[in-house]
């Protein structure tokens, strides 16, 4: 497992994708500890409309986002 106490792990480029379900705003979705933890680690932050089964409901769209996210680089 990756431990973020490991200095080498902290140097990895990471993209955090928050799924925003129908009826929830991005603002509401970003108001949680997972978002804040990712943000404090300077990870690339992205949102995606849908729930945690987008691989079934919107497979082409999530695949496209993942292909784009491969190029994400964290900013210090």
mmCIF file with all atom_site columns, N, CA and C in Angstrom:
data_model
loop_
_atom_site.group_PDB
_atom_site.id
_atom_site.type_symbol
_atom_site.label_atom_id
_atom_site.label_alt_id
_atom_site.label_comp_id
_atom_site.label_asym_id
_atom_site.label_entity_id
_atom_site.label_seq_id
_atom_site.pdbx_PDB_ins_code
_atom_site.Cartn_x
_atom_site.Cartn_y
_atom_site.Cartn_z
_atom_site.occupancy
_atom_site.B_iso_or_equiv
_atom_site.pdbx_formal_charge
_atom_site.auth_seq_id
_atom_site.auth_comp_id
_atom_site.auth_asym_id
_atom_site.auth_atom_id
_atom_site.pdbx_PDB_model_num
ATOM 1   N N  . UNK A 1 1  ? 0.830   -1.205 0.000   1.00 0.00 ? 1  UNK A N  1
ATOM 2   C CA . UNK A 1 1  ? 0.000   0.000  0.000   1.00 0.00 ? 1  UNK A CA 1
ATOM 3   C C  . UNK A 1 1  ? 0.868   1.259  0.000   1.00 0.00 ? 1  UNK A C  1
ATOM 4   N N  . UNK A 1 2  ? 0.308   2.312  -0.531  1.00 0.00 ? 2  UNK A N  1
ATOM 5   C CA . UNK A 1 2  ? 1.005   3.595  -0.543  1.00 0.00 ? 2  UNK A CA 1
ATOM 6   C C  . UNK A 1 2  ? 0.776   4.276  0.800   1.00 0.00 ? 2  UNK A C  1
ATOM 7   N N  . UNK A 1 3  ? 1.844   4.690  1.428   1.00 0.00 ? 3  UNK A N  1
ATOM 8   C CA . UNK A 1 3  ? 1.752   5.433  2.679   1.00 0.00 ? 3  UNK A CA 1
ATOM 9   C C  . UNK A 1 3  ? 2.185   6.865  2.402   1.00 0.00 ? 3  UNK A C  1
ATOM 10  N N  . UNK A 1 4  ? 1.371   7.812  2.800   1.00 0.00 ? 4  UNK A N  1
ATOM 11  C CA . UNK A 1 4  ? 1.713   9.209  2.550   1.00 0.00 ? 4  UNK A CA 1
ATOM 12  C C  . UNK A 1 4  ? 2.640   9.752  3.621   1.00 0.00 ? 4  UNK A C  1
ATOM 13  N N  . UNK A 1 5  ? 3.090   8.880  4.514   1.00 0.00 ? 5  UNK A N  1
ATOM 14  C CA . UNK A 1 5  ? 4.159   9.236  5.439   1.00 0.00 ? 5  UNK A CA 1
ATOM 15  C C  . UNK A 1 5  ? 5.513   8.996  4.781   1.00 0.00 ? 5  UNK A C  1
ATOM 16  N N  . UNK A 1 6  ? 5.511   8.307  3.661   1.00 0.00 ? 6  UNK A N  1
ATOM 17  C CA . UNK A 1 6  ? 6.722   8.005  2.908   1.00 0.00 ? 6  UNK A CA 1
ATOM 18  C C  . UNK A 1 6  ? 7.046   9.199  2.006   1.00 0.00 ? 6  UNK A C  1
ATOM 19  N N  . UNK A 1 7  ? 8.207   9.828  2.161   1.00 0.00 ? 7  UNK A N  1
ATOM 20  C CA . UNK A 1 7  ? 8.554   10.997 1.338   1.00 0.00 ? 7  UNK A CA 1
ATOM 21  C C  . UNK A 1 7  ? 8.508   10.720 -0.164  1.00 0.00 ? 7  UNK A C  1
ATOM 22  N N  . UNK A 1 8  ? 8.852   9.516  -0.582  1.00 0.00 ? 8  UNK A N  1
ATOM 23  C CA . UNK A 1 8  ? 8.800   9.187  -2.012  1.00 0.00 ? 8  UNK A CA 1
ATOM 24  C C  . UNK A 1 8  ? 7.363   9.163  -2.514  1.00 0.00 ? 8  UNK A C  1
ATOM 25  N N  . UNK A 1 9  ? 6.453   8.658  -1.703  1.00 0.00 ? 9  UNK A N  1
ATOM 26  C CA . UNK A 1 9  ? 5.040   8.617  -2.089  1.00 0.00 ? 9  UNK A CA 1
ATOM 27  C C  . UNK A 1 9  ? 4.480   10.028 -2.231  1.00 0.00 ? 9  UNK A C  1
ATOM 28  N N  . UNK A 1 10 ? 4.964   10.938 -1.411  1.00 0.00 ? 10 UNK A N  1
ATOM 29  C CA . UNK A 1 10 ? 4.473   12.314 -1.467  1.00 0.00 ? 10 UNK A CA 1
ATOM 30  C C  . UNK A 1 10 ? 4.865   13.007 -2.768  1.00 0.00 ? 10 UNK A C  1
ATOM 31  N N  . UNK A 1 11 ? 5.817   12.468 -3.482  1.00 0.00 ? 11 UNK A N  1
ATOM 32  C CA . UNK A 1 11 ? 6.259   13.060 -4.743  1.00 0.00 ? 11 UNK A CA 1
ATOM 33  C C  . UNK A 1 11 ? 5.476   12.545 -5.948  1.00 0.00 ? 11 UNK A C  1
ATOM 34  N N  . UNK A 1 12 ? 4.615   11.549 -5.746  1.00 0.00 ? 12 UNK A N  1
ATOM 35  C CA . UNK A 1 12 ? 3.831   11.000 -6.851  1.00 0.00 ? 12 UNK A CA 1
ATOM 36  C C  . UNK A 1 12 ? 2.794   12.006 -7.335  1.00 0.00 ? 12 UNK A C  1
ATOM 37  N N  . UNK A 1 13 ? 2.589   12.074 -8.636  1.00 0.00 ? 13 UNK A N  1
ATOM 38  C CA . UNK A 1 13 ? 1.506   12.887 -9.183  1.00 0.00 ? 13 UNK A CA 1
ATOM 39  C C  . UNK A 1 13 ? 0.204   12.125 -8.981  1.00 0.00 ? 13 UNK A C  1
ATOM 40  N N  . UNK A 1 14 ? -0.759  12.787 -8.370  1.00 0.00 ? 14 UNK A N  1
ATOM 41  C CA . UNK A 1 14 ? -2.036  12.153 -8.050  1.00 0.00 ? 14 UNK A CA 1
ATOM 42  C C  . UNK A 1 14 ? -3.171  13.055 -8.503  1.00 0.00 ? 14 UNK A C  1
ATOM 43  N N  . UNK A 1 15 ? -4.202  12.466 -9.065  1.00 0.00 ? 15 UNK A N  1
ATOM 44  C CA . UNK A 1 15 ? -5.418  13.194 -9.420  1.00 0.00 ? 15 UNK A CA 1
ATOM 45  C C  . UNK A 1 15 ? -6.557  12.663 -8.569  1.00 0.00 ? 15 UNK A C  1
ATOM 46  N N  . UNK A 1 16 ? -7.235  13.570 -7.892  1.00 0.00 ? 16 UNK A N  1
ATOM 47  C CA . UNK A 1 16 ? -8.405  13.228 -7.081  1.00 0.00 ? 16 UNK A CA 1
ATOM 48  C C  . UNK A 1 16 ? -9.635  13.569 -7.913  1.00 0.00 ? 16 UNK A C  1
ATOM 49  N N  . UNK A 1 17 ? -10.468 12.575 -8.172  1.00 0.00 ? 17 UNK A N  1
ATOM 50  C CA . UNK A 1 17 ? -11.698 12.799 -8.932  1.00 0.00 ? 17 UNK A CA 1
ATOM 51  C C  . UNK A 1 17 ? -12.869 12.618 -7.984  1.00 0.00 ? 17 UNK A C  1
ATOM 52  N N  . UNK A 1 18 ? -13.599 13.692 -7.767  1.00 0.00 ? 18 UNK A N  1
ATOM 53  C CA . UNK A 1 18 ? -14.777 13.648 -6.903  1.00 0.00 ? 18 UNK A CA 1
ATOM 54  C C  . UNK A 1 18 ? -16.009 13.462 -7.779  1.00 0.00 ? 18 UNK A C  1
ATOM 55  N N  . UNK A 1 19 ? -16.747 12.413 -7.516  1.00 0.00 ? 19 UNK A N  1
ATOM 56  C CA . UNK A 1 19 ? -17.983 12.161 -8.254  1.00 0.00 ? 19 UNK A CA 1
ATOM 57  C C  . UNK A 1 19 ? -19.094 12.985 -7.622  1.00 0.00 ? 19 UNK A C  1
ATOM 58  N N  . UNK A 1 20 ? -19.815 13.732 -8.455  1.00 0.00 ? 20 UNK A N  1
ATOM 59  C CA . UNK A 1 20 ? -20.871 14.625 -7.980  1.00 0.00 ? 20 UNK A CA 1
ATOM 60  C C  . UNK A 1 20 ? -22.212 14.056 -8.431  1.00 0.00 ? 20 UNK A C  1
ATOM 61  N N  . UNK A 1 21 ? -22.943 13.412 -7.508  1.00 0.00 ? 21 UNK A N  1
ATOM 62  C CA . UNK A 1 21 ? -24.217 12.797 -7.889  1.00 0.00 ? 21 UNK A CA 1
ATOM 63  C C  . UNK A 1 21 ? -25.292 13.834 -8.196  1.00 0.00 ? 21 UNK A C  1
ATOM 64  N N  . UNK A 1 22 ? -26.281 13.411 -8.947  1.00 0.00 ? 22 UNK A N  1
ATOM 65  C CA . UNK A 1 22 ? -27.417 14.261 -9.283  1.00 0.00 ? 22 UNK A CA 1
ATOM 66  C C  . UNK A 1 22 ? -28.036 14.813 -8.002  1.00 0.00 ? 22 UNK A C  1
ATOM 67  N N  . UNK A 1 23 ? -28.294 16.102 -7.991  1.00 0.00 ? 23 UNK A N  1
ATOM 68  C CA . UNK A 1 23 ? -28.898 16.739 -6.829  1.00 0.00 ? 23 UNK A CA 1
ATOM 69  C C  . UNK A 1 23 ? -27.895 17.317 -5.851  1.00 0.00 ? 23 UNK A C  1
ATOM 70  N N  . UNK A 1 24 ? -26.620 17.124 -6.101  1.00 0.00 ? 24 UNK A N  1
ATOM 71  C CA . UNK A 1 24 ? -25.582 17.673 -5.233  1.00 0.00 ? 24 UNK A CA 1
ATOM 72  C C  . UNK A 1 24 ? -24.757 18.673 -6.032  1.00 0.00 ? 24 UNK A C  1
ATOM 73  N N  . UNK A 1 25 ? -24.430 19.785 -5.412  1.00 0.00 ? 25 UNK A N  1
ATOM 74  C CA . UNK A 1 25 ? -23.596 20.778 -6.089  1.00 0.00 ? 25 UNK A CA 1
ATOM 75  C C  . UNK A 1 25 ? -22.118 20.434 -5.883  1.00 0.00 ? 25 UNK A C  1
ATOM 76  N N  . UNK A 1 26 ? -21.293 20.999 -6.741  1.00 0.00 ? 26 UNK A N  1
ATOM 77  C CA . UNK A 1 26 ? -19.852 20.802 -6.580  1.00 0.00 ? 26 UNK A CA 1
ATOM 78  C C  . UNK A 1 26 ? -19.419 21.357 -5.229  1.00 0.00 ? 26 UNK A C  1
ATOM 79  N N  . UNK A 1 27 ? -19.973 22.477 -4.849  1.00 0.00 ? 27 UNK A N  1
ATOM 80  C CA . UNK A 1 27 ? -19.648 23.085 -3.545  1.00 0.00 ? 27 UNK A CA 1
ATOM 81  C C  . UNK A 1 27 ? -19.941 22.113 -2.405  1.00 0.00 ? 27 UNK A C  1
ATOM 82  N N  . UNK A 1 28 ? -21.099 21.485 -2.457  1.00 0.00 ? 28 UNK A N  1
ATOM 83  C CA . UNK A 1 28 ? -21.441 20.504 -1.420  1.00 0.00 ? 28 UNK A CA 1
ATOM 84  C C  . UNK A 1 28 ? -20.462 19.331 -1.443  1.00 0.00 ? 28 UNK A C  1
ATOM 85  N N  . UNK A 1 29 ? -20.115 18.901 -2.627  1.00 0.00 ? 29 UNK A N  1
ATOM 86  C CA . UNK A 1 29 ? -19.238 17.736 -2.761  1.00 0.00 ? 29 UNK A CA 1
ATOM 87  C C  . UNK A 1 29 ? -17.839 18.020 -2.238  1.00 0.00 ? 29 UNK A C  1
ATOM 88  N N  . UNK A 1 30 ? -17.387 19.255 -2.395  1.00 0.00 ? 30 UNK A N  1
ATOM 89  C CA . UNK A 1 30 ? -16.032 19.591 -1.960  1.00 0.00 ? 30 UNK A CA 1
ATOM 90  C C  . UNK A 1 30 ? -15.939 19.835 -0.458  1.00 0.00 ? 30 UNK A C  1
ATOM 91  N N  . UNK A 1 31 ? -17.071 19.858 0.211   1.00 0.00 ? 31 UNK A N  1
ATOM 92  C CA . UNK A 1 31 ? -17.085 20.125 1.651   1.00 0.00 ? 31 UNK A CA 1
ATOM 93  C C  . UNK A 1 31 ? -16.998 18.812 2.433   1.00 0.00 ? 31 UNK A C  1
ATOM 94  N N  . UNK A 1 32 ? -15.868 18.126 2.300   1.00 0.00 ? 32 UNK A N  1
ATOM 95  C CA . UNK A 1 32 ? -15.660 16.900 3.076   1.00 0.00 ? 32 UNK A CA 1
ATOM 96  C C  . UNK A 1 32 ? -14.167 16.669 3.291   1.00 0.00 ? 32 UNK A C  1
ATOM 97  N N  . UNK A 1 33 ? -13.853 15.778 4.196   1.00 0.00 ? 33 UNK A N  1
ATOM 98  C CA . UNK A 1 33 ? -12.454 15.564 4.574   1.00 0.00 ? 33 UNK A CA 1
ATOM 99  C C  . UNK A 1 33 ? -11.616 14.966 3.446   1.00 0.00 ? 33 UNK A C  1
ATOM 100 N N  . UNK A 1 34 ? -12.199 14.130 2.612   1.00 0.00 ? 34 UNK A N  1
ATOM 101 C CA . UNK A 1 34 ? -11.427 13.545 1.503   1.00 0.00 ? 34 UNK A CA 1
ATOM 102 C C  . UNK A 1 34 ? -10.938 14.628 0.555   1.00 0.00 ? 34 UNK A C  1
ATOM 103 N N  . UNK A 1 35 ? -11.828 15.555 0.213   1.00 0.00 ? 35 UNK A N  1
ATOM 104 C CA . UNK A 1 35 ? -11.459 16.666 -0.669  1.00 0.00 ? 35 UNK A CA 1
ATOM 105 C C  . UNK A 1 35 ? -10.364 17.508 -0.016  1.00 0.00 ? 35 UNK A C  1
ATOM 106 N N  . UNK A 1 36 ? -10.560 17.861 1.248   1.00 0.00 ? 36 UNK A N  1
ATOM 107 C CA . UNK A 1 36 ? -9.580  18.701 1.950   1.00 0.00 ? 36 UNK A CA 1
ATOM 108 C C  . UNK A 1 36 ? -8.217  18.006 2.053   1.00 0.00 ? 36 UNK A C  1
ATOM 109 N N  . UNK A 1 37 ? -8.212  16.706 2.318   1.00 0.00 ? 37 UNK A N  1
ATOM 110 C CA . UNK A 1 37 ? -6.942  15.970 2.387   1.00 0.00 ? 37 UNK A CA 1
ATOM 111 C C  . UNK A 1 37 ? -6.222  16.001 1.046   1.00 0.00 ? 37 UNK A C  1
ATOM 112 N N  . UNK A 1 38 ? -6.944  15.745 -0.019  1.00 0.00 ? 38 UNK A N  1
ATOM 113 C CA . UNK A 1 38 ? -6.340  15.753 -1.355  1.00 0.00 ? 38 UNK A CA 1
ATOM 114 C C  . UNK A 1 38 ? -5.816  17.143 -1.698  1.00 0.00 ? 38 UNK A C  1
ATOM 115 N N  . UNK A 1 39 ? -6.606  18.147 -1.379  1.00 0.00 ? 39 UNK A N  1
ATOM 116 C CA . UNK A 1 39 ? -6.208  19.529 -1.661  1.00 0.00 ? 39 UNK A CA 1
ATOM 117 C C  . UNK A 1 39 ? -4.951  19.905 -0.869  1.00 0.00 ? 39 UNK A C  1
ATOM 118 N N  . UNK A 1 40 ? -4.891  19.498 0.390   1.00 0.00 ? 40 UNK A N  1
ATOM 119 C CA . UNK A 1 40 ? -3.732  19.836 1.224   1.00 0.00 ? 40 UNK A CA 1
ATOM 120 C C  . UNK A 1 40 ? -2.457  19.148 0.732   1.00 0.00 ? 40 UNK A C  1
ATOM 121 N N  . UNK A 1 41 ? -2.618  18.067 -0.010  1.00 0.00 ? 41 UNK A N  1
ATOM 122 C CA . UNK A 1 41 ? -1.465  17.356 -0.578  1.00 0.00 ? 41 UNK A CA 1
ATOM 123 C C  . UNK A 1 41 ? -1.091  17.885 -1.960  1.00 0.00 ? 41 UNK A C  1
ATOM 124 N N  . UNK A 1 42 ? -1.789  18.940 -2.395  1.00 0.00 ? 42 UNK A N  1
ATOM 125 C CA . UNK A 1 42 ? -1.543  19.576 -3.698  1.00 0.00 ? 42 UNK A CA 1
ATOM 126 C C  . UNK A 1 42 ? -1.812  18.651 -4.871  1.00 0.00 ? 42 UNK A C  1
ATOM 127 N N  . UNK A 1 43 ? -2.750  17.722 -4.695  1.00 0.00 ? 43 UNK A N  1
ATOM 128 C CA . UNK A 1 43 ? -3.135  16.848 -5.790  1.00 0.00 ? 43 UNK A CA 1
ATOM 129 C C  . UNK A 1 43 ? -3.943  17.638 -6.809  1.00 0.00 ? 43 UNK A C  1
ATOM 130 N N  . UNK A 1 44 ? -3.975  17.177 -8.030  1.00 0.00 ? 44 UNK A N  1
ATOM 131 C CA . UNK A 1 44 ? -4.841  17.756 -9.047  1.00 0.00 ? 44 UNK A CA 1
ATOM 132 C C  . UNK A 1 44 ? -6.278  17.387 -8.688  1.00 0.00 ? 44 UNK A C  1
ATOM 133 N N  . UNK A 1 45 ? -7.158  18.376 -8.671  1.00 0.00 ? 45 UNK A N  1
ATOM 134 C CA . UNK A 1 45 ? -8.547  18.171 -8.269  1.00 0.00 ? 45 UNK A CA 1
ATOM 135 C C  . UNK A 1 45 ? -9.443  18.232 -9.500  1.00 0.00 ? 45 UNK A C  1
ATOM 136 N N  . UNK A 1 46 ? -10.289 17.232 -9.648  1.00 0.00 ? 46 UNK A N  1
ATOM 137 C CA . UNK A 1 46 ? -11.261 17.193 -10.743 1.00 0.00 ? 46 UNK A CA 1
ATOM 138 C C  . UNK A 1 46 ? -12.601 16.727 -10.198 1.00 0.00 ? 46 UNK A C  1
ATOM 139 N N  . UNK A 1 47 ? -13.659 17.101 -10.903 1.00 0.00 ? 47 UNK A N  1
ATOM 140 C CA . UNK A 1 47 ? -14.988 16.596 -10.561 1.00 0.00 ? 47 UNK A CA 1
ATOM 141 C C  . UNK A 1 47 ? -15.585 15.923 -11.787 1.00 0.00 ? 47 UNK A C  1
ATOM 142 N N  . UNK A 1 48 ? -16.545 15.051 -11.520 1.00 0.00 ? 48 UNK A N  1
ATOM 143 C CA . UNK A 1 48 ? -17.213 14.325 -12.593 1.00 0.00 ? 48 UNK A CA 1
ATOM 144 C C  . UNK A 1 48 ? -18.663 14.127 -12.184 1.00 0.00 ? 48 UNK A C  1
ATOM 145 N N  . UNK A 1 49 ? -19.593 14.522 -13.060 1.00 0.00 ? 49 UNK A N  1
ATOM 146 C CA . UNK A 1 49 ? -21.020 14.358 -12.766 1.00 0.00 ? 49 UNK A CA 1
ATOM 147 C C  . UNK A 1 49 ? -21.387 12.884 -12.786 1.00 0.00 ? 49 UNK A C  1
ATOM 148 N N  . UNK A 1 50 ? -21.831 12.393 -11.664 1.00 0.00 ? 50 UNK A N  1
ATOM 149 C CA . UNK A 1 50 ? -22.241 10.994 -11.567 1.00 0.00 ? 50 UNK A CA 1
ATOM 150 C C  . UNK A 1 50 ? -21.909 10.424 -10.202 1.00 0.00 ? 50 UNK A C  1
ATOM 151 N N  . UNK A 1 51 ? -22.291 9.180  -10.007 1.00 0.00 ? 51 UNK A N  1
ATOM 152 C CA . UNK A 1 51 ? -22.019 8.527  -8.730  1.00 0.00 ? 51 UNK A CA 1
ATOM 153 C C  . UNK A 1 51 ? -20.831 7.577  -8.886  1.00 0.00 ? 51 UNK A C  1
ATOM 154 N N  . UNK A 1 52 ? -20.650 6.705  -7.919  1.00 0.00 ? 52 UNK A N  1
ATOM 155 C CA . UNK A 1 52 ? -19.467 5.840  -7.933  1.00 0.00 ? 52 UNK A CA 1
ATOM 156 C C  . UNK A 1 52 ? -19.566 4.648  -8.879  1.00 0.00 ? 52 UNK A C  1
ATOM 157 N N  . UNK A 1 53 ? -20.596 4.588  -9.692  1.00 0.00 ? 53 UNK A N  1
ATOM 158 C CA . UNK A 1 53 ? -20.672 3.517  -10.698 1.00 0.00 ? 53 UNK A CA 1
ATOM 159 C C  . UNK A 1 53 ? -20.671 4.109  -12.108 1.00 0.00 ? 53 UNK A C  1
ATOM 160 N N  . UNK A 1 54 ? -19.958 5.210  -12.289 1.00 0.00 ? 54 UNK A N  1
ATOM 161 C CA . UNK A 1 54 ? -19.894 5.850  -13.607 1.00 0.00 ? 54 UNK A CA 1
ATOM 162 C C  . UNK A 1 54 ? -19.259 4.934  -14.647 1.00 0.00 ? 54 UNK A C  1
ATOM 163 N N  . UNK A 1 55 ? -18.468 3.985  -14.197 1.00 0.00 ? 55 UNK A N  1
ATOM 164 C CA . UNK A 1 55 ? -17.884 3.030  -15.142 1.00 0.00 ? 55 UNK A CA 1
ATOM 165 C C  . UNK A 1 55 ? -18.969 2.202  -15.817 1.00 0.00 ? 55 UNK A C  1
ATOM 166 N N  . UNK A 1 56 ? -20.157 2.148  -15.212 1.00 0.00 ? 56 UNK A N  1
ATOM 167 C CA . UNK A 1 56 ? -21.281 1.440  -15.825 1.00 0.00 ? 56 UNK A CA 1
ATOM 168 C C  . UNK A 1 56 ? -22.248 2.409  -16.500 1.00 0.00 ? 56 UNK A C  1
ATOM 169 N N  . UNK A 1 57 ? -22.472 3.568  -15.879 1.00 0.00 ? 57 UNK A N  1
ATOM 170 C CA . UNK A 1 57 ? -23.464 4.502  -16.413 1.00 0.00 ? 57 UNK A CA 1
ATOM 171 C C  . UNK A 1 57 ? -22.900 5.434  -17.481 1.00 0.00 ? 57 UNK A C  1
ATOM 172 N N  . UNK A 1 58 ? -21.621 5.758  -17.411 1.00 0.00 ? 58 UNK A N  1
ATOM 173 C CA . UNK A 1 58 ? -20.993 6.684  -18.363 1.00 0.00 ? 58 UNK A CA 1
ATOM 174 C C  . UNK A 1 58 ? -19.571 6.228  -18.689 1.00 0.00 ? 58 UNK A C  1
ATOM 175 N N  . UNK A 1 59 ? -19.422 5.011  -19.189 1.00 0.00 ? 59 UNK A N  1
ATOM 176 C CA . UNK A 1 59 ? -18.074 4.451  -19.373 1.00 0.00 ? 59 UNK A CA 1
ATOM 177 C C  . UNK A 1 59 ? -17.186 5.245  -20.330 1.00 0.00 ? 59 UNK A C  1
ATOM 178 N N  . UNK A 1 60 ? -17.734 5.719  -21.420 1.00 0.00 ? 60 UNK A N  1
ATOM 179 C CA . UNK A 1 60 ? -16.908 6.450  -22.393 1.00 0.00 ? 60 UNK A CA 1
ATOM 180 C C  . UNK A 1 60 ? -16.407 7.759  -21.799 1.00 0.00 ? 60 UNK A C  1
ATOM 181 N N  . UNK A 1 61 ? -17.292 8.449  -21.072 1.00 0.00 ? 61 UNK A N  1
ATOM 182 C CA . UNK A 1 61 ? -16.915 9.747  -20.504 1.00 0.00 ? 61 UNK A CA 1
ATOM 183 C C  . UNK A 1 61 ? -15.866 9.608  -19.404 1.00 0.00 ? 61 UNK A C  1
ATOM 184 N N  . UNK A 1 62 ? -16.029 8.615  -18.534 1.00 0.00 ? 62 UNK A N  1
ATOM 185 C CA . UNK A 1 62 ? -15.034 8.462  -17.464 1.00 0.00 ? 62 UNK A CA 1
ATOM 186 C C  . UNK A 1 62 ? -13.707 7.973  -18.045 1.00 0.00 ? 62 UNK A C  1
ATOM 187 N N  . UNK A 1 63 ? -13.755 7.145  -19.073 1.00 0.00 ? 63 UNK A N  1
ATOM 188 C CA . UNK A 1 63 ? -12.519 6.698  -19.728 1.00 0.00 ? 63 UNK A CA 1
ATOM 189 C C  . UNK A 1 63 ? -11.781 7.891  -20.332 1.00 0.00 ? 63 UNK A C  1
ATOM 190 N N  . UNK A 1 64 ? -12.529 8.796  -20.950 1.00 0.00 ? 64 UNK A N  1
ATOM 191 C CA . UNK A 1 64 ? -11.915 9.996  -21.532 1.00 0.00 ? 64 UNK A CA 1
ATOM 192 C C  . UNK A 1 64 ? -11.254 10.842 -20.446 1.00 0.00 ? 64 UNK A C  1
ATOM 193 N N  . UNK A 1 65 ? -11.949 11.028 -19.322 1.00 0.00 ? 65 UNK A N  1
ATOM 194 C CA . UNK A 1 65 ? -11.380 11.819 -18.233 1.00 0.00 ? 65 UNK A CA 1
ATOM 195 C C  . UNK A 1 65 ? -10.112 11.160 -17.687 1.00 0.00 ? 65 UNK A C  1
ATOM 196 N N  . UNK A 1 66 ? -10.122 9.861  -17.531 1.00 0.00 ? 66 UNK A N  1
ATOM 197 C CA . UNK A 1 66 ? -8.936  9.162  -17.030 1.00 0.00 ? 66 UNK A CA 1
ATOM 198 C C  . UNK A 1 66 ? -7.757  9.305  -17.988 1.00 0.00 ? 66 UNK A C  1
ATOM 199 N N  . UNK A 1 67 ? -8.028  9.275  -19.286 1.00 0.00 ? 67 UNK A N  1
ATOM 200 C CA . UNK A 1 67 ? -6.955  9.469  -20.264 1.00 0.00 ? 67 UNK A CA 1
ATOM 201 C C  . UNK A 1 67 ? -6.373  10.874 -20.166 1.00 0.00 ? 67 UNK A C  1
ATOM 202 N N  . UNK A 1 68 ? -7.223  11.857 -19.930 1.00 0.00 ? 68 UNK A N  1
ATOM 203 C CA . UNK A 1 68 ? -6.756  13.237 -19.757 1.00 0.00 ? 68 UNK A CA 1
ATOM 204 C C  . UNK A 1 68 ? -5.961  13.364 -18.459 1.00 0.00 ? 68 UNK A C  1
ATOM 205 N N  . UNK A 1 69 ? -6.464  12.739 -17.397 1.00 0.00 ? 69 UNK A N  1
ATOM 206 C CA . UNK A 1 69 ? -5.853  12.862 -16.071 1.00 0.00 ? 69 UNK A CA 1
ATOM 207 C C  . UNK A 1 69 ? -4.455  12.258 -16.000 1.00 0.00 ? 69 UNK A C  1
ATOM 208 N N  . UNK A 1 70 ? -4.144  11.354 -16.901 1.00 0.00 ? 70 UNK A N  1
ATOM 209 C CA . UNK A 1 70 ? -2.802  10.757 -16.910 1.00 0.00 ? 70 UNK A CA 1
ATOM 210 C C  . UNK A 1 70 ? -1.735  11.836 -17.033 1.00 0.00 ? 70 UNK A C  1
ATOM 211 N N  . UNK A 1 71 ? -2.063  12.928 -17.701 1.00 0.00 ? 71 UNK A N  1
ATOM 212 C CA . UNK A 1 71 ? -1.098  14.009 -17.922 1.00 0.00 ? 71 UNK A CA 1
ATOM 213 C C  . UNK A 1 71 ? -1.066  15.023 -16.776 1.00 0.00 ? 71 UNK A C  1
ATOM 214 N N  . UNK A 1 72 ? -1.941  14.864 -15.783 1.00 0.00 ? 72 UNK A N  1
ATOM 215 C CA . UNK A 1 72 ? -1.976  15.806 -14.661 1.00 0.00 ? 72 UNK A CA 1
ATOM 216 C C  . UNK A 1 72 ? -0.662  15.770 -13.888 1.00 0.00 ? 72 UNK A C  1
ATOM 217 N N  . UNK A 1 73 ? -0.224  16.926 -13.465 1.00 0.00 ? 73 UNK A N  1
ATOM 218 C CA . UNK A 1 73 ? 0.968   17.043 -12.628 1.00 0.00 ? 73 UNK A CA 1
ATOM 219 C C  . UNK A 1 73 ? 0.610   17.899 -11.421 1.00 0.00 ? 73 UNK A C  1
ATOM 220 N N  . UNK A 1 74 ? 0.984   17.437 -10.249 1.00 0.00 ? 74 UNK A N  1
ATOM 221 C CA . UNK A 1 74 ? 0.691   18.183 -9.030  1.00 0.00 ? 74 UNK A CA 1
ATOM 222 C C  . UNK A 1 74 ? 1.503   19.473 -9.001  1.00 0.00 ? 74 UNK A C  1
ATOM 223 N N  . UNK A 1 75 ? 0.897   20.489 -8.445  1.00 0.00 ? 75 UNK A N  1
ATOM 224 C CA . UNK A 1 75 ? 1.569   21.775 -8.311  1.00 0.00 ? 75 UNK A CA 1
ATOM 225 C C  . UNK A 1 75 ? 1.927   21.992 -6.844  1.00 0.00 ? 75 UNK A C  1
ATOM 226 N N  . UNK A 1 76 ? 3.175   22.342 -6.563  1.00 0.00 ? 76 UNK A N  1
ATOM 227 C CA . UNK A 1 76 ? 3.580   22.556 -5.155  1.00 0.00 ? 76 UNK A CA 1
ATOM 228 C C  . UNK A 1 76 ? 2.911   23.766 -4.549  1.00 0.00 ? 76 UNK A C  1
#
